[in-house]
Short mmCIF file of C-alpha atoms and ligand atoms in Angstrom, two decimals:
data_model
loop_
_atom_site.label_atom_id
_atom_site.label_comp_id
_atom_site.label_asym_id
_atom_site.label_seq_id
_atom_site.Cartn_x
_atom_site.Cartn_y
_atom_site.Cartn_z
CA UNK A 1 0.00 0.00 0.00
CA UNK A 2 1.25 3.51 -0.85
CA UNK A 3 2.39 5.69 2.07
CA UNK A 4 0.59 8.98 2.63
CA UNK A 5 3.62 10.79 1.19
CA UNK A 6 3.52 8.69 -1.98
CA UNK A 7 -0.22 9.29 -2.30
CA UNK A 8 0.33 13.03 -2.03
CA UNK A 9 3.01 12.91 -4.73
CA UNK A 10 0.59 11.04 -6.96
CA UNK A 11 -2.12 13.65 -6.37
CA UNK A 12 0.30 16.44 -7.34
CA UNK A 13 1.31 14.55 -10.51
CA UNK A 14 -2.33 13.81 -11.29
CA UNK A 15 -3.19 17.51 -11.01
CA UNK A 16 -0.63 18.29 -13.69
CA UNK A 17 -1.35 15.36 -15.97
CA UNK A 18 -5.09 16.07 -16.09
CA UNK A 19 -5.06 19.86 -16.42
CA UNK A 20 -5.91 20.85 -12.85
CA UNK A 21 -2.79 22.67 -11.63
CA UNK A 22 0.46 23.61 -13.38
CA UNK A 23 3.58 25.21 -11.89
CA UNK A 24 3.60 28.90 -12.82
CA UNK A 25 5.86 29.87 -15.76
CA UNK A 26 6.85 26.25 -16.09
CA UNK A 27 8.83 26.67 -19.32
CA UNK A 28 11.16 28.91 -17.28
CA UNK A 29 11.42 26.21 -14.57
CA UNK A 30 8.57 27.59 -12.48
CA UNK A 31 8.30 30.18 -9.73
CA UNK A 32 8.39 28.88 -6.17
CA UNK A 33 4.98 28.55 -4.50
CA UNK A 34 3.11 30.09 -7.42
CA UNK A 35 0.74 27.95 -9.48
CA UNK A 36 -1.61 28.22 -12.45
CA UNK A 37 -4.95 26.45 -12.73
CA UNK A 38 -5.56 24.49 -15.93
CA UNK A 39 -8.70 23.75 -17.92
CA UNK A 40 -10.19 21.39 -15.32
CA UNK A 41 -8.73 23.19 -12.31
CA UNK A 42 -10.37 26.47 -13.17
CA UNK A 43 -13.79 24.79 -13.47
CA UNK A 44 -13.39 23.08 -10.10
CA UNK A 45 -12.17 26.31 -8.54
CA UNK A 46 -15.07 28.30 -9.98
CA UNK A 47 -17.52 25.71 -8.65
CA UNK A 48 -15.99 25.94 -5.18
CA UNK A 49 -16.30 29.71 -5.31
CA UNK A 50 -19.91 29.51 -6.52
CA UNK A 51 -20.75 27.04 -3.71
CA UNK A 52 -19.31 29.44 -1.14
CA UNK A 53 -20.68 32.66 -2.66
CA UNK A 54 -24.23 31.38 -3.03
CA UNK A 55 -24.21 29.81 0.42
CA UNK A 56 -23.40 33.25 1.81
CA UNK A 57 -25.41 35.61 -0.37
CA UNK A 58 -28.42 33.47 -1.36
CA UNK A 59 -28.99 31.67 1.92
CA UNK A 60 -28.60 34.84 4.02
CA UNK A 61 -30.67 37.86 3.14
CA UNK A 62 -28.46 39.94 5.45
CA UNK A 63 -25.17 39.09 3.66
CA UNK A 64 -24.09 41.05 0.59
CA UNK A 65 -20.93 40.86 -1.49
CA UNK A 66 -18.26 43.32 -2.59
CA UNK A 67 -15.17 43.23 -4.77
CA UNK A 68 -12.53 45.58 -3.38
CA UNK A 69 -9.26 46.47 -5.15
CA UNK A 70 -6.06 44.61 -4.34
CA UNK A 71 -4.15 47.87 -3.90
CA UNK A 72 -5.22 49.83 -0.87
CA UNK A 73 -4.01 52.99 0.83
CA UNK A 74 -0.82 52.03 2.72
CA UNK A 75 -2.22 53.37 5.99
CA UNK A 76 -4.77 50.53 5.91
CA UNK A 77 -1.92 48.13 6.69
CA UNK A 78 -0.50 50.34 9.40
CA UNK A 79 -3.95 50.49 11.04
CA UNK A 80 -4.55 46.75 10.71
CA UNK A 81 -1.20 45.97 12.33
CA UNK A 82 0.24 44.20 9.30
CA UNK A 83 3.15 46.65 8.83
CA UNK A 84 4.37 46.13 12.38
CA UNK A 85 3.26 42.64 13.27
CA UNK A 86 2.63 40.46 10.21
CA UNK A 87 5.89 38.63 10.73
CA UNK A 88 7.15 35.09 10.72
CA UNK A 89 10.21 34.01 12.74
CA UNK A 90 12.82 32.78 10.28
CA UNK A 91 16.07 30.91 10.73
CA UNK A 92 18.80 30.00 8.21
CA UNK A 93 20.97 26.95 8.05
CA UNK A 94 24.53 28.15 7.36
CA UNK A 95 25.58 24.99 5.52
CA UNK A 96 22.67 24.50 3.12
CA UNK A 97 21.92 28.26 2.96
CA UNK A 98 18.25 27.29 3.23
CA UNK A 99 15.77 29.42 5.12
CA UNK A 100 13.05 27.99 7.38
CA UNK A 101 10.28 29.20 9.61
CA UNK A 102 11.41 28.51 13.17
CA UNK A 103 7.82 27.82 14.28
CA UNK A 104 7.33 25.31 11.44
CA UNK A 105 10.52 23.43 12.35
CA UNK A 106 9.25 23.08 15.90
CA UNK A 107 5.73 22.13 14.79
CA UNK A 108 7.21 19.43 12.56
CA UNK A 109 9.12 18.15 15.57
CA UNK A 110 5.85 18.03 17.53
CA UNK A 111 4.21 16.16 14.65
CA UNK A 112 7.07 13.61 14.69
CA UNK A 113 6.46 12.91 18.37
CA UNK A 114 2.73 12.53 17.72
CA UNK A 115 3.55 10.16 14.88
CA UNK A 116 5.60 7.99 17.29
CA UNK A 117 2.62 7.80 19.65
CA UNK A 118 0.31 6.86 16.78
CA UNK A 119 2.69 4.13 15.63
CA UNK A 120 2.72 2.57 19.12
CA UNK A 121 -1.08 2.66 19.13
CA UNK A 122 -1.32 1.16 15.65
CA UNK A 123 1.05 -1.67 16.62
CA UNK A 124 -0.90 -2.43 19.79
CA UNK A 125 -4.18 -2.28 17.91
CA UNK A 126 -2.93 -4.92 15.49
CA UNK A 127 -1.70 -7.07 18.36
CA UNK A 128 -4.86 -6.95 20.49
CA UNK A 129 -7.46 -6.70 17.72
CA UNK A 130 -11.04 -5.83 18.75
CA UNK A 131 -10.23 -6.10 22.43
CA UNK A 132 -7.90 -3.08 22.18
CA UNK A 133 -8.77 -0.21 24.52
CA UNK A 134 -6.97 2.88 23.20
CA UNK A 135 -7.71 5.13 26.18
CA UNK A 136 -6.31 2.58 28.61
CA UNK A 137 -3.25 1.98 26.44
CA UNK A 138 -2.54 5.72 26.24
CA UNK A 139 -2.85 6.01 30.03
CA UNK A 140 -0.60 3.08 30.89
CA UNK A 141 1.92 2.24 28.18
CA UNK A 142 5.37 3.42 29.28
CA UNK A 143 6.63 4.39 25.82
CA UNK A 144 3.46 6.32 24.98
CA UNK A 145 3.60 8.12 28.33
CA UNK A 146 7.22 9.07 27.73
CA UNK A 147 6.47 10.46 24.24
CA UNK A 148 3.37 12.26 25.54
CA UNK A 149 5.34 13.93 28.35
CA UNK A 150 7.95 15.06 25.81
CA UNK A 151 5.18 16.39 23.53
CA UNK A 152 3.41 18.29 26.33
CA UNK A 153 6.58 19.91 27.63
CA UNK A 154 7.72 20.95 24.15
CA UNK A 155 4.27 22.22 23.24
CA UNK A 156 4.11 24.37 26.38
CA UNK A 157 7.59 25.79 25.82
CA UNK A 158 6.82 26.51 22.17
CA UNK A 159 3.44 28.19 22.94
CA UNK A 160 5.06 30.41 25.57
CA UNK A 161 7.85 31.42 23.18
CA UNK A 162 5.38 32.21 20.38
CA UNK A 163 3.08 34.16 22.70
CA UNK A 164 5.97 36.36 23.74
CA UNK A 165 7.61 36.18 20.28
CA UNK A 166 10.77 35.27 22.17
CA UNK A 167 13.16 34.70 19.24
CA UNK A 168 16.10 33.55 21.40
CA UNK A 169 13.91 30.95 23.07
CA UNK A 170 12.70 29.66 19.67
CA UNK A 171 16.32 29.15 18.61
CA UNK A 172 17.13 27.47 21.92
CA UNK A 173 14.22 25.04 21.43
CA UNK A 174 15.58 24.13 17.98
CA UNK A 175 19.01 23.50 19.47
CA UNK A 176 17.71 21.57 22.49
CA UNK A 177 15.51 19.37 20.32
CA UNK A 178 18.54 18.74 18.06
CA UNK A 179 16.52 19.66 14.99
CA UNK A 180 18.64 19.33 11.85
CA UNK A 181 18.32 20.98 8.45
CA UNK A 182 16.62 18.44 6.14
CA UNK A 183 19.04 19.39 3.32
CA UNK A 184 22.46 19.60 5.00
CA UNK A 185 21.63 17.43 8.01
CA UNK A 186 23.50 19.87 10.28
CA UNK A 187 22.55 21.99 13.29
CA UNK A 188 24.53 25.02 12.13
CA UNK A 189 21.71 27.55 12.64
CA UNK A 190 21.71 31.35 12.56
CA UNK A 191 19.74 33.39 15.10
CA UNK A 192 15.97 33.65 14.60
CA UNK A 193 14.82 36.91 12.97
CA UNK A 194 11.46 38.51 12.19
CA UNK A 195 10.42 38.63 8.55
CA UNK A 196 7.45 40.68 7.26
CA UNK A 197 5.30 38.70 4.86
CA UNK A 198 3.85 41.56 2.82
CA UNK A 199 4.93 42.17 -0.76
CA UNK A 200 5.37 45.84 -1.59
CA UNK A 201 5.76 47.84 -4.75
CA UNK A 202 5.85 51.48 -5.85
CA UNK A 203 2.80 53.34 -7.12
CA UNK A 204 3.36 56.39 -9.35
CA UNK A 205 6.61 57.52 -10.93
CA UNK A 206 9.61 58.41 -8.79
CA UNK A 207 9.51 62.00 -10.07
CA UNK A 208 6.05 62.41 -8.53
CA UNK A 209 7.28 60.97 -5.27
CA UNK A 210 6.24 57.34 -5.59
CA UNK A 211 4.22 55.80 -2.80
CA UNK A 212 5.02 52.39 -1.34
CA UNK A 213 1.94 50.21 -1.59
CA UNK A 214 1.36 46.62 -0.55
CA UNK A 215 -0.24 43.67 -2.26
CA UNK A 216 -2.99 42.82 0.22
CA UNK A 217 -2.11 39.89 2.50
CA UNK A 218 -5.80 39.29 3.27
CA UNK A 219 -9.04 40.40 1.63
CA UNK A 220 -10.69 41.26 4.96
CA UNK A 221 -9.37 44.84 5.14
CA UNK A 222 -11.16 45.67 1.88
CA UNK A 223 -14.37 44.77 3.71
CA UNK A 224 -13.58 46.77 6.85
CA UNK A 225 -12.79 49.96 4.95
CA UNK A 226 -16.09 49.57 3.04
CA UNK A 227 -18.20 48.86 6.11
CA UNK A 228 -19.70 52.38 6.16
CA UNK A 229 -20.28 52.47 2.38
CA UNK A 230 -22.18 49.21 2.38
CA UNK A 231 -24.07 49.84 5.62
CA UNK A 232 -25.27 53.24 4.44
CA UNK A 233 -25.99 52.53 0.75
CA UNK A 234 -27.55 49.13 1.52
CA UNK A 235 -29.42 50.49 4.59
CA UNK A 236 -28.11 47.42 6.40
CA UNK A 237 -29.24 46.66 9.92
CA UNK A 238 -27.10 44.75 12.42
CA UNK A 239 -26.44 41.87 12.29
CA UNK A 240 -25.27 41.82 8.68
CA UNK A 241 -22.38 40.44 6.69
CA UNK A 242 -20.15 41.41 3.78
CA UNK A 243 -18.63 38.63 1.68
CA UNK A 244 -15.73 38.82 -0.72
CA UNK A 245 -13.63 36.51 -2.87
CA UNK A 246 -10.26 37.70 -4.08
CA UNK A 247 -6.53 37.28 -4.38
CA UNK A 248 -4.17 37.70 -1.45
CA UNK A 249 -0.37 37.67 -1.40
CA UNK A 250 2.13 36.59 1.23
CA UNK A 251 5.87 36.23 0.88
CA UNK A 252 5.81 32.85 2.62
CA UNK A 253 9.21 31.63 3.81
CA UNK A 254 8.19 28.00 3.86
CA UNK A 255 6.50 27.41 0.57
CA UNK A 256 5.97 23.69 0.37
CA UNK A 257 3.17 21.17 0.08
CA UNK A 258 2.04 22.24 -3.35
CA UNK A 259 -0.92 24.65 -3.26
CA UNK A 260 -1.28 24.39 0.53
CA UNK A 261 0.98 27.39 1.16
CA UNK A 262 1.28 29.72 -1.80
CA UNK A 263 2.67 33.19 -2.32
CA UNK A 264 -0.33 34.21 -4.41
CA UNK A 265 -3.61 32.64 -3.39
CA UNK A 266 -7.31 33.33 -3.16
CA UNK A 267 -9.46 33.87 -0.11
CA UNK A 268 -13.21 33.75 0.49
CA UNK A 269 -13.89 35.90 3.52
CA UNK A 270 -17.04 37.07 5.24
CA UNK A 271 -17.13 39.66 7.99
CA UNK A 272 -20.31 39.51 10.06
CA UNK A 273 -21.02 42.77 11.92
CA UNK A 274 -22.86 42.34 15.20
CA UNK A 275 -23.85 44.05 18.41
CA UNK A 276 -21.10 43.93 21.10
CA UNK A 277 -21.87 41.27 23.67
CA UNK A 278 -23.44 38.86 21.18
CA UNK A 279 -20.13 37.73 19.69
CA UNK A 280 -19.74 34.36 21.37
CA UNK A 281 -23.23 33.25 20.28
CA UNK A 282 -22.52 34.34 16.73
CA UNK A 283 -19.07 32.76 16.83
CA UNK A 284 -20.66 29.41 17.70
CA UNK A 285 -23.34 29.91 15.08
CA UNK A 286 -20.76 30.46 12.32
CA UNK A 287 -18.57 27.61 13.54
CA UNK A 288 -21.48 25.20 13.13
CA UNK A 289 -22.69 26.68 9.84
CA UNK A 290 -19.28 26.51 8.24
CA UNK A 291 -18.68 22.92 9.35
CA UNK A 292 -22.05 21.92 7.87
CA UNK A 293 -21.08 23.62 4.60
CA UNK A 294 -17.95 21.46 4.42
CA UNK A 295 -19.63 18.23 5.47
CA UNK A 296 -22.52 18.63 3.00
CA UNK A 297 -20.03 17.83 0.22
CA UNK A 298 -19.99 14.23 1.40
CA UNK A 299 -16.23 13.59 1.54
CA UNK A 300 -16.66 12.02 5.00
CA UNK A 301 -17.57 13.69 8.29
CA UNK A 302 -14.54 12.15 10.01
CA UNK A 303 -12.22 14.10 7.71
CA UNK A 304 -12.99 17.40 9.48
CA UNK A 305 -12.26 18.65 12.95
CA UNK A 306 -12.14 21.93 14.84
CA UNK A 307 -8.90 23.16 16.28
CA UNK A 308 -9.65 25.84 18.85
CA UNK A 309 -6.84 28.36 19.27
CA UNK A 310 -5.15 28.53 22.63
CA UNK A 311 -3.02 31.45 21.53
CA UNK A 312 -5.34 34.29 20.55
CA UNK A 313 -4.33 37.41 18.67
CA UNK A 314 -4.54 40.40 21.03
CA UNK A 315 -7.75 41.64 19.33
CA UNK A 316 -9.56 38.27 19.20
CA UNK A 317 -11.67 36.75 21.96
CA UNK A 318 -12.26 33.40 20.25
CA UNK A 319 -10.79 31.62 17.24
CA UNK A 320 -10.94 28.18 15.70
CA UNK A 321 -9.73 26.43 12.57
CA UNK A 322 -11.64 23.89 10.54
CA UNK A 323 -9.03 21.28 9.68
CA UNK A 324 -9.18 18.67 6.95
CA UNK A 325 -7.35 15.36 6.95
CA UNK A 326 -4.79 15.85 4.18
CA UNK A 327 -2.28 13.08 3.37
CA UNK A 328 0.21 15.09 5.46
CA UNK A 329 -2.06 15.29 8.53
CA UNK A 330 -5.01 17.36 9.73
CA UNK A 331 -4.42 20.88 8.36
CA UNK A 332 -6.19 24.21 8.55
CA UNK A 333 -8.52 24.97 5.66
CA UNK A 334 -10.61 27.71 7.23
CA UNK A 335 -10.36 30.08 10.16
CA UNK A 336 -13.29 31.47 12.16
CA UNK A 337 -12.38 34.42 14.33
CA UNK A 338 -14.18 36.66 16.77
CA UNK A 339 -12.26 39.89 16.05
CA UNK A 340 -14.07 42.23 18.49
CA UNK A 341 -14.19 45.84 17.24
CA UNK A 342 -10.44 45.95 16.69
CA UNK A 343 -10.31 46.55 12.94
CA UNK A 344 -13.10 49.12 12.71
CA UNK A 345 -11.72 51.00 15.73
CA UNK A 346 -8.22 51.03 14.26
CA UNK A 347 -9.52 52.39 10.94
CA UNK A 348 -11.54 55.03 12.81
CA UNK A 349 -8.38 56.04 14.69
CA UNK A 350 -6.08 56.17 11.66
CA UNK A 351 -8.58 57.77 9.22
CA UNK A 352 -10.12 60.19 11.70
CA UNK A 353 -13.59 59.10 10.50
CA UNK A 354 -16.39 58.01 12.75
CA UNK A 355 -17.02 54.33 11.94
CA UNK A 356 -20.04 53.32 13.98
CA UNK A 357 -23.56 51.98 13.83
CA UNK A 358 -26.60 53.86 15.04
CA UNK A 359 -28.84 51.31 16.69
CA UNK A 360 -32.46 52.41 16.29
CA UNK A 361 -33.57 49.94 18.94
CA UNK A 362 -31.43 51.42 21.71
CA UNK A 363 -30.94 54.92 20.25
CA UNK A 364 -27.20 54.57 20.76
CA UNK A 365 -24.17 54.49 18.49
CA UNK A 366 -21.39 51.97 18.85
CA UNK A 367 -18.60 50.25 16.92
CA UNK A 368 -19.87 46.85 15.80
CA UNK A 369 -18.05 43.65 16.73
CA UNK A 370 -17.08 41.23 13.97
CA UNK A 371 -17.11 37.49 13.42
CA UNK A 372 -14.95 36.52 10.46
CA UNK A 373 -15.05 33.34 8.42
CA UNK A 374 -11.96 33.04 6.22
CA UNK A 375 -11.23 30.17 3.87
CA UNK A 376 -8.55 29.75 1.22
CA UNK A 377 -9.94 28.70 -2.17
CA UNK A 378 -6.72 26.86 -3.01
CA UNK A 379 -6.64 24.97 0.28
CA UNK A 380 -10.26 24.04 -0.18
CA UNK A 381 -9.36 22.85 -3.70
CA UNK A 382 -6.52 20.75 -2.28
CA UNK A 383 -8.71 19.24 0.43
CA UNK A 384 -11.34 18.28 -2.16
CA UNK A 385 -8.75 16.65 -4.39
CA UNK A 386 -7.12 14.78 -1.51
CA UNK A 387 -10.54 13.57 -0.32
CA UNK A 388 -11.61 12.54 -3.82
CA UNK A 389 -8.48 10.84 -5.19
CA UNK A 390 -8.81 7.05 -5.20
CA UNK A 391 -6.84 4.20 -6.70
CA UNK A 392 -9.13 1.21 -6.99
CA UNK A 393 -8.27 -2.42 -7.66
CA UNK A 394 -10.78 -3.81 -10.12
CA UNK A 395 -11.75 -7.39 -10.81
CA UNK A 396 -9.33 -8.91 -13.31
CA UNK A 397 -6.34 -7.14 -11.76
CA UNK A 398 -6.91 -3.73 -13.38
CA UNK A 399 -6.54 -0.50 -11.39
CA UNK A 400 -8.43 2.68 -12.02
CA UNK A 401 -7.68 6.17 -10.77
CA UNK A 402 -10.88 8.00 -10.04
CA UNK A 403 -11.72 11.36 -8.54
CA UNK A 404 -14.85 10.87 -6.44
CA UNK A 405 -15.50 14.60 -6.58
CA UNK A 406 -18.76 15.87 -5.16
CA UNK A 407 -20.81 16.01 -8.41
CA UNK A 408 -21.76 19.67 -7.78
CA UNK A 409 -18.08 20.60 -7.92
CA UNK A 410 -16.96 18.30 -10.76
CA UNK A 411 -15.40 20.31 -13.65
CA UNK A 412 -17.33 18.31 -16.26
CA UNK A 413 -20.76 16.94 -15.41
CA UNK A 414 -21.25 14.60 -18.37
CA UNK A 415 -19.31 13.23 -21.33
CA UNK A 416 -21.24 12.11 -24.40
CA UNK A 417 -19.64 9.32 -26.46
CA UNK A 418 -20.71 7.68 -29.69
CA UNK A 419 -19.89 3.96 -29.58
CA UNK A 420 -18.32 4.19 -33.04
CA UNK A 421 -17.30 7.09 -35.26
CA UNK A 422 -19.80 6.29 -38.03
CA UNK A 423 -23.38 5.24 -38.85
CA UNK A 424 -24.83 8.57 -37.65
CA UNK A 425 -23.81 7.96 -33.99
CA UNK A 426 -21.53 11.04 -33.72
CA UNK A 427 -24.34 13.22 -35.04
CA UNK A 428 -26.79 11.80 -32.50
CA UNK A 429 -24.23 12.28 -29.72
CA UNK A 430 -23.73 15.93 -30.76
CA UNK A 431 -27.50 16.40 -30.65
CA UNK A 432 -27.55 15.18 -27.04
CA UNK A 433 -24.64 17.42 -26.17
CA UNK A 434 -26.40 20.41 -27.66
CA UNK A 435 -29.42 19.59 -25.54
CA UNK A 436 -27.40 19.44 -22.29
CA UNK A 437 -24.77 22.12 -22.80
CA UNK A 438 -26.90 25.10 -21.78
CA UNK A 439 -27.25 23.74 -18.24
CA UNK A 440 -24.24 21.54 -17.66
CA UNK A 441 -20.60 21.57 -18.57
CA UNK A 442 -20.64 18.69 -21.06
CA UNK A 443 -17.85 17.28 -23.23
CA UNK A 444 -17.71 15.01 -26.25
CA UNK A 445 -15.26 12.15 -26.78
CA UNK A 446 -15.08 9.73 -29.70
CA UNK A 447 -11.42 8.62 -29.51
CA UNK A 448 -10.23 5.17 -28.35
CA UNK A 449 -12.22 2.31 -26.84
CA UNK A 450 -15.18 3.05 -24.57
CA UNK A 451 -13.16 1.61 -21.65
CA UNK A 452 -10.33 4.09 -22.21
CA UNK A 453 -12.79 6.94 -22.55
CA UNK A 454 -14.41 5.97 -19.22
CA UNK A 455 -10.98 6.00 -17.54
CA UNK A 456 -10.21 9.47 -18.87
CA UNK A 457 -13.45 10.79 -17.42
CA UNK A 458 -12.92 8.93 -14.10
CA UNK A 459 -9.56 10.64 -13.81
CA UNK A 460 -11.12 14.11 -13.94
CA UNK A 461 -14.13 13.14 -11.84
CA UNK A 462 -16.92 13.34 -14.44
CA UNK A 463 -19.98 11.84 -12.71
CA UNK A 464 -21.77 10.65 -15.88
CA UNK A 465 -20.74 9.10 -19.18
CA UNK A 466 -23.44 8.80 -21.82
CA UNK A 467 -22.94 6.28 -24.62
CA UNK A 468 -24.82 6.47 -27.89
CA UNK A 469 -25.07 3.15 -29.76
CA UNK A 470 -26.94 1.82 -32.78
CA UNK A 471 -30.08 1.08 -30.73
CA UNK A 472 -30.19 4.76 -29.71
CA UNK A 473 -31.17 5.64 -33.26
CA UNK A 474 -34.20 3.34 -32.91
CA UNK A 475 -35.31 3.69 -29.28
CA UNK A 476 -33.99 7.14 -28.28
CA UNK A 477 -32.32 5.58 -25.25
CA UNK A 478 -28.66 5.76 -24.19
CA UNK A 479 -26.44 3.96 -21.71
CA UNK A 480 -25.57 6.12 -18.74
CA UNK A 481 -22.57 5.03 -16.70
CA UNK A 482 -22.13 6.19 -13.11
CA UNK A 483 -18.60 7.16 -12.10
CA UNK A 484 -18.55 5.87 -8.52
CA UNK A 485 -20.30 2.51 -8.92
CA UNK A 486 -19.35 2.01 -12.60
CA UNK A 487 -22.88 0.69 -13.02
CA UNK A 488 -24.60 1.22 -16.32
CA UNK A 489 -28.25 1.82 -17.01
CA UNK A 490 -30.34 2.21 -20.12
CA UNK A 491 -32.32 5.47 -19.91
CA UNK A 492 -34.41 7.65 -22.19
CA UNK A 493 -32.63 10.65 -23.71
CA UNK A 494 -35.49 12.77 -22.41
CA UNK A 495 -34.64 11.73 -18.83
CA UNK A 496 -30.95 12.67 -19.01
CA UNK A 497 -31.42 16.28 -18.04
CA UNK A 498 -33.28 15.35 -14.88
CA UNK A 499 -30.80 12.66 -13.84
CA UNK A 500 -27.83 15.03 -14.15
CA UNK A 501 -29.63 17.95 -12.54
CA UNK A 502 -30.65 15.93 -9.48
CA UNK A 503 -27.05 14.90 -8.82
CA UNK A 504 -25.36 18.23 -9.53
CA UNK A 505 -27.82 20.79 -8.19
CA UNK A 506 -26.29 22.97 -5.45
CA UNK A 507 -29.76 23.62 -4.09
CA UNK A 508 -29.80 20.04 -2.77
CA UNK A 509 -26.70 20.75 -0.68
CA UNK A 510 -28.06 24.10 0.46
CA UNK A 511 -31.25 22.44 1.71
CA UNK A 512 -29.14 19.84 3.51
CA UNK A 513 -27.16 22.61 5.24
CA UNK A 514 -30.24 24.59 6.22
CA UNK A 515 -32.19 21.55 7.45
CA UNK A 516 -29.44 19.88 9.49
CA UNK A 517 -28.95 20.79 13.12
N1 GAP B 1 -8.44 37.46 7.44
C1 GAP B 1 -7.99 36.40 8.22
C2 GAP B 1 -6.93 35.62 7.59
O1 GAP B 1 -6.40 35.95 6.55
P1 GAP B 1 -5.51 33.43 7.90
O2 GAP B 1 -5.70 32.31 8.88
O3 GAP B 1 -4.18 34.06 7.82
O4 GAP B 1 -6.64 34.49 8.29
C3 GAP B 1 -7.23 32.42 6.22
O5 GAP B 1 -5.94 32.92 6.46
C4 GAP B 1 -7.20 31.26 5.27
O6 GAP B 1 -6.51 31.64 4.07
C5 GAP B 1 -6.45 30.04 5.79
O7 GAP B 1 -7.30 29.23 6.56
C6 GAP B 1 -6.04 29.36 4.49
O8 GAP B 1 -7.11 28.58 3.98
C7 GAP B 1 -5.82 30.52 3.55
N2 GAP B 1 -4.37 30.83 3.45
C8 GAP B 1 -3.64 31.61 4.27
N3 GAP B 1 -2.36 31.67 3.84
C9 GAP B 1 -2.30 30.93 2.71
C10 GAP B 1 -1.25 30.61 1.78
N4 GAP B 1 -0.02 31.10 1.92
N5 GAP B 1 -1.55 29.80 0.72
C11 GAP B 1 -2.80 29.32 0.56
N6 GAP B 1 -3.81 29.60 1.39
C12 GAP B 1 -3.58 30.39 2.46
#
């Protein structure tokens, strides 16, 4: 069986081979941590965005969207704290000349210890079978207890150092844990330094006195600075939300794991403005709603978990991540943050404008509090691909690679295939395609054997293949083949539209989200 690492490598290769994701500027050997989406990738990405956008703006009459510019006045980033505090602690290895994030090196060390515990548990599970009691084993096994004590102590030391941003202590942890550079294998480390993650450029010509501007590191600030515009022009009453999808840029030091951590990526963020004092109720509400949104896709409820933050940013009074089980462990896909009135107050202070809400119920004005939901499109894309990628052993020794994508998100919904390239079958197939193409992304394929054509569609996650044969010309029926079960059924051409719609209609998922508790 393939290890998780091998599976991940296969997913990355699959993304390239089937037109989902390409390295940026590949003919020039690529650009680190920057990627392009191909013909299938862009469809999947657009479907993810549509699923998010509609779930915000259609399902909530009090949420509206905006599309703010990437460039913003530089004072925005001073007010938000990004100029002074959007830093990562970095460390260099003198031998390999490679740069790392000190916090990531320590987190990887923590993950290694966790891995050792999991291996002990796995071994014991195999040994004891059904009688195995994991809780008891964790509480009594000497090796597990030793690893757990190491983990707890390191975790505490690391959290304290990060909370205080104690750079010397971070370096000392790396030395004490004997963490080596994965390239040179040595412990020849420099001191830990702060590194600001924002990209900057010049706006205007130098003769005019060019202004340093930043590429936004999050889309949220575009929402905060438009709070008053939207509230006034939309006559919005609290609570209400503003949603936005757009590019964000971060000069990430550790740019690995494919599209998990990119330098240019896309965010889908929603800021929900509320009355102070109601934030914890709304925080819990959004936590549950967002988890339901993920789970409705059907990739498996056990693949998601919350990770509540112990270390809170100074302006937040609650924060959690929704994590997805990637092949390299449970990883953050979305953050939900209770941001108090920090951002609006900061913008009021730096702009000198009054940024408040007049509450007609209490006849008072106040600065609203904010709950933020923030998800990366690319990370969501990666989680979907990792959850959907399957290698199946078929009867007769064959293997097939299939993407069990949620049909609503699949780039292509149906592929129409004439059994042979003659006898009027291609024409009939084109007729069917013309009938479906206004509602569904449909493709046509007449090359190679039907088996090969099925495999090509499996590999990009097309839920339905529709085969036109000689009988079709007589009975107006086709064979529809279902991706996941590989079962085939003879159906009327007139029924095709309904069959595909039922399986790919986002409304079905939206009802599921709204009706589940
Ligand atoms: N406005 C809040 C904010 O930006 P964040 O936790 O820094 O919070 C939110 O980012 C989400 O954006 C993350 O959960 C992740 O999905 C995505 N994200 C952040 N940095 C990323 C990167 N370098 N590459 C891809 N996605 C990223």
